[in-house]
mmCIF file of C-alpha atoms in Angstrom:
data_model
loop_
_atom_site.group_PDB
_atom_site.id
_atom_site.type_symbol
_atom_site.label_atom_id
_atom_site.label_comp_id
_atom_site.label_asym_id
_atom_site.label_seq_id
_atom_site.Cartn_x
_atom_site.Cartn_y
_atom_site.Cartn_z
ATOM 1 C CA UNK A 1 65.054 96.279 105.378
ATOM 2 C CA UNK A 2 65.820 99.038 102.891
ATOM 3 C CA UNK A 3 69.440 100.225 102.791
ATOM 4 C CA UNK A 4 69.356 103.727 104.291
ATOM 5 C CA UNK A 5 72.134 105.119 101.871
ATOM 6 C CA UNK A 6 70.782 108.628 102.272
ATOM 7 C CA UNK A 7 71.973 108.890 105.833
ATOM 8 C CA UNK A 8 75.571 108.127 104.677
ATOM 9 C CA UNK A 9 77.334 111.467 105.091
ATOM 10 C CA UNK A 10 79.074 111.268 101.780
ATOM 11 C CA UNK A 11 75.920 110.361 99.886
ATOM 12 C CA UNK A 12 73.846 112.989 101.634
ATOM 13 C CA UNK A 13 76.520 115.613 100.811
ATOM 14 C CA UNK A 14 76.586 114.703 97.116
ATOM 15 C CA UNK A 15 72.832 114.506 96.931
ATOM 16 C CA UNK A 16 72.572 117.986 98.483
ATOM 17 C CA UNK A 17 74.434 119.332 95.642
ATOM 18 C CA UNK A 18 72.105 118.006 92.936
ATOM 19 C CA UNK A 19 70.031 120.406 90.735
ATOM 20 C CA UNK A 20 66.775 118.753 92.036
ATOM 21 C CA UNK A 21 67.877 119.154 95.663
ATOM 22 C CA UNK A 22 68.680 122.788 95.263
ATOM 23 C CA UNK A 23 65.815 123.894 92.993
ATOM 24 C CA UNK A 24 63.153 121.300 94.012
ATOM 25 C CA UNK A 25 60.478 120.241 91.578
ATOM 26 C CA UNK A 26 61.593 122.985 89.073
ATOM 27 C CA UNK A 27 65.024 121.239 89.047
ATOM 28 C CA UNK A 28 63.632 117.882 88.056
ATOM 29 C CA UNK A 29 63.406 117.641 84.387
ATOM 30 C CA UNK A 30 60.778 114.924 84.441
ATOM 31 C CA UNK A 31 58.474 116.852 86.918
ATOM 32 C CA UNK A 32 56.247 118.464 84.150
ATOM 33 C CA UNK A 33 55.423 115.013 82.598
ATOM 34 C CA UNK A 34 54.855 113.502 86.181
ATOM 35 C CA UNK A 35 52.723 116.436 87.183
ATOM 36 C CA UNK A 36 50.465 115.905 84.074
ATOM 37 C CA UNK A 37 49.691 112.424 85.264
ATOM 38 C CA UNK A 38 48.383 113.665 88.689
ATOM 39 C CA UNK A 39 44.728 114.198 89.560
ATOM 40 C CA UNK A 40 43.632 117.527 90.902
ATOM 41 C CA UNK A 41 44.886 117.494 94.468
ATOM 42 C CA UNK A 42 42.421 119.766 96.292
ATOM 43 C CA UNK A 43 40.756 117.974 99.095
ATOM 44 C CA UNK A 44 42.771 114.767 98.658
ATOM 45 C CA UNK A 45 44.482 112.644 101.396
ATOM 46 C CA UNK A 46 47.932 112.064 100.087
ATOM 47 C CA UNK A 47 50.863 109.776 101.098
ATOM 48 C CA UNK A 48 54.279 110.509 99.523
ATOM 49 C CA UNK A 49 56.710 107.508 99.620
ATOM 50 C CA UNK A 50 60.380 108.469 99.825
ATOM 51 C CA UNK A 51 59.445 112.066 100.352
ATOM 52 C CA UNK A 52 63.160 113.243 100.643
ATOM 53 C CA UNK A 53 63.258 117.101 101.247
ATOM 54 C CA UNK A 54 59.354 117.185 100.972
ATOM 55 C CA UNK A 55 59.249 119.257 97.714
ATOM 56 C CA UNK A 56 56.223 117.351 96.620
ATOM 57 C CA UNK A 57 54.472 117.455 100.060
ATOM 58 C CA UNK A 58 54.870 121.234 100.033
ATOM 59 C CA UNK A 59 53.495 121.564 96.574
ATOM 60 C CA UNK A 60 50.529 119.336 97.522
ATOM 61 C CA UNK A 61 50.094 121.656 100.387
ATOM 62 C CA UNK A 62 49.845 124.607 97.982
ATOM 63 C CA UNK A 63 47.278 122.731 95.949
ATOM 64 C CA UNK A 64 44.994 122.545 98.947
ATOM 65 C CA UNK A 65 45.296 118.822 99.735
ATOM 66 C CA UNK A 66 43.248 117.821 102.675
ATOM 67 C CA UNK A 67 46.151 115.882 104.527
ATOM 68 C CA UNK A 68 49.711 115.038 103.443
ATOM 69 C CA UNK A 69 52.018 112.316 104.893
ATOM 70 C CA UNK A 70 55.563 112.287 103.983
ATOM 71 C CA UNK A 71 57.366 108.922 104.523
ATOM 72 C CA UNK A 72 61.151 108.408 104.336
ATOM 73 C CA UNK A 73 63.615 106.024 105.740
ATOM 74 C CA UNK A 74 66.326 108.701 106.106
ATOM 75 C CA UNK A 75 66.443 110.898 109.336
ATOM 76 C CA UNK A 76 68.745 113.406 107.446
ATOM 77 C CA UNK A 77 66.079 113.767 104.594
ATOM 78 C CA UNK A 78 63.299 114.171 107.019
ATOM 79 C CA UNK A 79 65.191 116.697 109.018
ATOM 80 C CA UNK A 80 65.757 118.730 105.993
ATOM 81 C CA UNK A 81 62.156 118.472 105.027
ATOM 82 C CA UNK A 82 60.892 119.692 108.322
ATOM 83 C CA UNK A 83 63.351 122.620 108.173
ATOM 84 C CA UNK A 84 62.119 123.629 104.702
ATOM 85 C CA UNK A 85 58.464 123.257 105.710
ATOM 86 C CA UNK A 86 58.960 125.570 108.690
ATOM 87 C CA UNK A 87 60.513 128.171 106.314
ATOM 88 C CA UNK A 88 57.729 127.790 103.942
ATOM 89 C CA UNK A 89 55.034 128.115 106.437
ATOM 90 C CA UNK A 90 56.563 131.226 107.916
ATOM 91 C CA UNK A 91 56.946 132.682 104.408
ATOM 92 C CA UNK A 92 53.280 132.010 103.584
ATOM 93 C CA UNK A 93 51.992 133.600 106.859
ATOM 94 C CA UNK A 94 53.789 136.770 106.204
ATOM 95 C CA UNK A 95 52.489 136.862 102.608
ATOM 96 C CA UNK A 96 48.839 135.814 103.313
ATOM 97 C CA UNK A 97 47.110 136.068 106.561
ATOM 98 C CA UNK A 98 44.810 133.183 105.692
ATOM 99 C CA UNK A 99 47.821 130.670 105.162
ATOM 100 C CA UNK A 100 47.675 129.786 108.911
ATOM 101 C CA UNK A 101 44.834 127.525 107.863
ATOM 102 C CA UNK A 102 46.965 125.598 105.288
ATOM 103 C CA UNK A 103 47.075 121.836 105.688
ATOM 104 C CA UNK A 104 49.889 120.789 107.978
ATOM 105 C CA UNK A 105 52.439 118.066 106.585
ATOM 106 C CA UNK A 106 53.147 115.151 108.690
ATOM 107 C CA UNK A 107 56.771 113.774 108.167
ATOM 108 C CA UNK A 108 57.280 110.191 109.438
ATOM 109 C CA UNK A 109 60.247 107.767 109.349
ATOM 110 C CA UNK A 110 59.149 104.608 107.630
ATOM 111 C CA UNK A 111 60.966 101.684 105.857
ATOM 112 C CA UNK A 112 59.092 101.030 102.764
ATOM 113 C CA UNK A 113 59.969 97.297 102.922
ATOM 114 C CA UNK A 114 58.031 96.999 106.218
ATOM 115 C CA UNK A 115 55.534 99.847 106.672
ATOM 116 C CA UNK A 116 51.832 99.642 107.140
ATOM 117 C CA UNK A 117 49.129 102.190 106.325
ATOM 118 C CA UNK A 118 45.495 102.438 107.516
ATOM 119 C CA UNK A 119 43.093 100.695 105.077
ATOM 120 C CA UNK A 120 41.058 102.812 102.654
ATOM 121 C CA UNK A 121 42.397 106.011 103.898
ATOM 122 C CA UNK A 122 44.253 107.852 101.003
ATOM 123 C CA UNK A 123 43.161 109.351 97.669
ATOM 124 C CA UNK A 124 46.602 109.432 96.081
ATOM 125 C CA UNK A 125 49.956 107.713 96.642
ATOM 126 C CA UNK A 126 53.040 109.386 95.047
ATOM 127 C CA UNK A 127 56.594 108.518 94.869
ATOM 128 C CA UNK A 128 59.627 110.007 93.025
ATOM 129 C CA UNK A 129 62.607 107.825 92.295
ATOM 130 C CA UNK A 130 62.294 105.507 95.433
ATOM 131 C CA UNK A 131 60.854 102.251 94.307
ATOM 132 C CA UNK A 132 64.054 101.092 92.603
ATOM 133 C CA UNK A 133 65.539 100.665 96.182
ATOM 134 C CA UNK A 134 62.741 98.296 97.217
ATOM 135 C CA UNK A 135 63.415 94.524 97.069
ATOM 136 C CA UNK A 136 59.936 93.342 97.959
ATOM 137 C CA UNK A 137 57.986 95.540 95.524
ATOM 138 C CA UNK A 138 54.926 93.151 95.526
ATOM 139 C CA UNK A 139 54.392 93.790 99.177
ATOM 140 C CA UNK A 140 54.687 97.565 98.831
ATOM 141 C CA UNK A 141 52.135 97.545 95.974
ATOM 142 C CA UNK A 142 49.705 95.350 97.890
ATOM 143 C CA UNK A 143 50.067 97.703 100.986
ATOM 144 C CA UNK A 144 49.389 100.697 98.904
ATOM 145 C CA UNK A 145 46.365 99.014 97.290
ATOM 146 C CA UNK A 146 44.602 98.295 100.542
ATOM 147 C CA UNK A 147 45.581 101.800 101.865
ATOM 148 C CA UNK A 148 43.830 103.644 98.789
ATOM 149 C CA UNK A 149 40.131 104.251 98.566
ATOM 150 C CA UNK A 150 38.409 102.832 95.386
ATOM 151 C CA UNK A 151 39.257 104.968 92.333
ATOM 152 C CA UNK A 152 42.301 106.455 94.060
ATOM 153 C CA UNK A 153 45.533 106.880 92.097
ATOM 154 C CA UNK A 154 49.091 105.768 92.462
ATOM 155 C CA UNK A 155 51.578 107.845 90.584
ATOM 156 C CA UNK A 156 55.394 107.336 90.582
ATOM 157 C CA UNK A 157 58.644 107.504 88.888
ATOM 158 C CA UNK A 158 61.336 104.889 88.995
ATOM 159 C CA UNK A 159 64.642 104.253 87.310
ATOM 160 C CA UNK A 160 64.016 102.627 83.912
ATOM 161 C CA UNK A 161 64.834 99.007 83.707
ATOM 162 C CA UNK A 162 67.035 99.601 80.639
ATOM 163 C CA UNK A 163 68.964 102.308 82.759
ATOM 164 C CA UNK A 164 69.288 99.863 85.691
ATOM 165 C CA UNK A 165 70.038 96.670 83.968
ATOM 166 C CA UNK A 166 73.797 96.879 83.203
ATOM 167 C CA UNK A 167 76.131 95.453 85.731
ATOM 168 C CA UNK A 168 78.515 98.355 85.069
ATOM 169 C CA UNK A 169 76.237 101.287 84.105
ATOM 170 C CA UNK A 170 78.359 103.765 82.372
ATOM 171 C CA UNK A 171 78.319 105.262 78.879
ATOM 172 C CA UNK A 172 80.303 103.520 76.010
ATOM 173 C CA UNK A 173 81.904 106.230 73.864
ATOM 174 C CA UNK A 174 83.261 105.267 70.551
ATOM 175 C CA UNK A 175 86.120 107.018 68.475
ATOM 176 C CA UNK A 176 83.683 109.486 67.087
ATOM 177 C CA UNK A 177 82.505 110.499 70.494
ATOM 178 C CA UNK A 178 78.977 108.819 70.034
ATOM 179 C CA UNK A 179 77.566 107.574 73.265
ATOM 180 C CA UNK A 180 75.848 104.055 73.655
ATOM 181 C CA UNK A 181 74.152 102.628 76.851
ATOM 182 C CA UNK A 182 75.051 99.064 77.514
ATOM 183 C CA UNK A 183 71.985 96.923 77.916
ATOM 184 C CA UNK A 184 73.307 93.687 79.258
ATOM 185 C CA UNK A 185 71.967 91.266 81.971
ATOM 186 C CA UNK A 186 68.511 92.724 81.404
ATOM 187 C CA UNK A 187 66.679 89.351 82.051
ATOM 188 C CA UNK A 188 68.728 88.830 85.249
ATOM 189 C CA UNK A 189 66.442 90.501 87.698
ATOM 190 C CA UNK A 190 67.918 91.334 91.189
ATOM 191 C CA UNK A 191 70.163 93.710 92.948
ATOM 192 C CA UNK A 192 72.575 96.090 91.359
ATOM 193 C CA UNK A 193 75.406 97.598 93.324
ATOM 194 C CA UNK A 194 76.632 100.901 91.944
ATOM 195 C CA UNK A 195 78.929 103.683 92.979
ATOM 196 C CA UNK A 196 76.702 106.802 92.674
ATOM 197 C CA UNK A 197 77.515 109.610 95.188
ATOM 198 C CA UNK A 198 78.883 106.894 97.488
ATOM 199 C CA UNK A 199 80.117 103.354 97.051
ATOM 200 C CA UNK A 200 77.859 100.407 97.417
ATOM 201 C CA UNK A 201 74.451 101.831 96.593
ATOM 202 C CA UNK A 202 71.964 98.946 96.195
ATOM 203 C CA UNK A 203 69.135 99.116 93.738
ATOM 204 C CA UNK A 204 66.783 96.223 92.525
ATOM 205 C CA UNK A 205 66.541 95.647 88.793
ATOM 206 C CA UNK A 206 63.382 94.105 87.289
ATOM 207 C CA UNK A 207 62.120 94.002 83.731
ATOM 208 C CA UNK A 208 59.228 96.328 82.564
ATOM 209 C CA UNK A 209 57.035 93.247 82.295
ATOM 210 C CA UNK A 210 57.788 92.237 85.868
ATOM 211 C CA UNK A 211 57.291 95.711 87.243
ATOM 212 C CA UNK A 212 53.950 96.333 85.548
ATOM 213 C CA UNK A 213 52.685 92.790 86.372
ATOM 214 C CA UNK A 214 53.374 93.403 90.038
ATOM 215 C CA UNK A 215 50.986 96.409 89.831
ATOM 216 C CA UNK A 216 48.337 94.245 88.078
ATOM 217 C CA UNK A 217 48.687 91.372 90.458
ATOM 218 C CA UNK A 218 48.271 93.794 93.410
ATOM 219 C CA UNK A 219 44.939 94.919 91.898
ATOM 220 C CA UNK A 220 45.869 98.158 90.066
ATOM 221 C CA UNK A 221 44.611 99.179 86.674
ATOM 222 C CA UNK A 222 47.359 100.796 84.612
ATOM 223 C CA UNK A 223 46.355 104.189 83.148
ATOM 224 C CA UNK A 224 49.557 105.641 81.731
ATOM 225 C CA UNK A 225 53.025 104.631 81.108
ATOM 226 C CA UNK A 226 55.748 107.338 80.098
ATOM 227 C CA UNK A 227 59.236 106.410 79.122
ATOM 228 C CA UNK A 228 60.594 109.825 79.935
ATOM 229 C CA UNK A 229 62.768 111.865 77.653
ATOM 230 C CA UNK A 230 63.393 115.694 77.308
ATOM 231 C CA UNK A 231 61.066 117.787 75.192
ATOM 232 C CA UNK A 232 62.543 119.972 72.605
ATOM 233 C CA UNK A 233 61.912 123.149 74.717
ATOM 234 C CA UNK A 234 63.826 121.409 77.552
ATOM 235 C CA UNK A 235 66.706 120.516 75.277
ATOM 236 C CA UNK A 236 66.908 124.257 74.148
ATOM 237 C CA UNK A 237 66.882 125.451 77.700
ATOM 238 C CA UNK A 238 69.243 122.702 79.085
ATOM 239 C CA UNK A 239 71.522 121.341 76.357
ATOM 240 C CA UNK A 240 73.067 118.964 78.909
ATOM 241 C CA UNK A 241 69.993 116.820 78.796
ATOM 242 C CA UNK A 242 70.643 115.698 75.160
ATOM 243 C CA UNK A 243 72.217 112.417 76.427
ATOM 244 C CA UNK A 244 68.838 111.421 77.899
ATOM 245 C CA UNK A 245 67.635 111.116 74.278
ATOM 246 C CA UNK A 246 70.026 107.998 73.905
ATOM 247 C CA UNK A 247 68.267 105.844 76.366
ATOM 248 C CA UNK A 248 65.478 106.129 78.866
ATOM 249 C CA UNK A 249 66.571 106.925 82.311
ATOM 250 C CA UNK A 250 63.257 107.105 84.097
ATOM 251 C CA UNK A 251 59.903 105.342 83.850
ATOM 252 C CA UNK A 252 56.767 107.296 84.991
ATOM 253 C CA UNK A 253 53.627 105.254 85.830
ATOM 254 C CA UNK A 254 50.003 106.060 86.909
ATOM 255 C CA UNK A 255 47.761 103.275 88.159
ATOM 256 C CA UNK A 256 44.226 103.319 89.627
ATOM 257 C CA UNK A 257 42.656 101.150 92.375
ATOM 258 C CA UNK A 258 39.533 99.839 90.653
#
């Protein structure tokens, strides 16, 4: 069973203050790169794994997806997603009389370690920064493969293995103020316990090779791999992103069900 850290009051309070929680997709620096890996969403049946506040679900709704299923293990996240969706729907109805015909979003509580999906139903599976919490990733990828129609896409972001590997993940700063990221225990795959927003957050480290081979073994064809880093334009607009040039924090992946 997945650790439900997002329902921890301290964690949820801290998460709610993050830029991506306040601004949504616009506040996620990796979003432009992740968006570029997506197919056109019009008419697609979509599942969002670890949907959080539902930012992607609502964006998919705006792109005229046919159906959208948002899954999350956290009741607090789903409650916030439903509240935001109601506000969004009401705003759209006031702005456009035709918006009443917009696709409804279904939010459902699900543990990604144990969930099931209808076979051959979805055209796109999407996930943002959720898969590093999953211990049995081969099972999850196999579940998604059978749930997608032939030719459908899986697009996701995950914490980069270089970022996840250290037992004590924190910057090393020398006398000149230069930052280095410690890459130790890289080949020792398994759980990592970190204190991020709350104590005892459990993530599961695996090497890049293991991660990608899990996808291949599940039957996926890899279509694009992006070790995300900020663009020059992003660095100009947000100088605080400069440290993200020192090591990859996120890995963006797109794959296809052959």
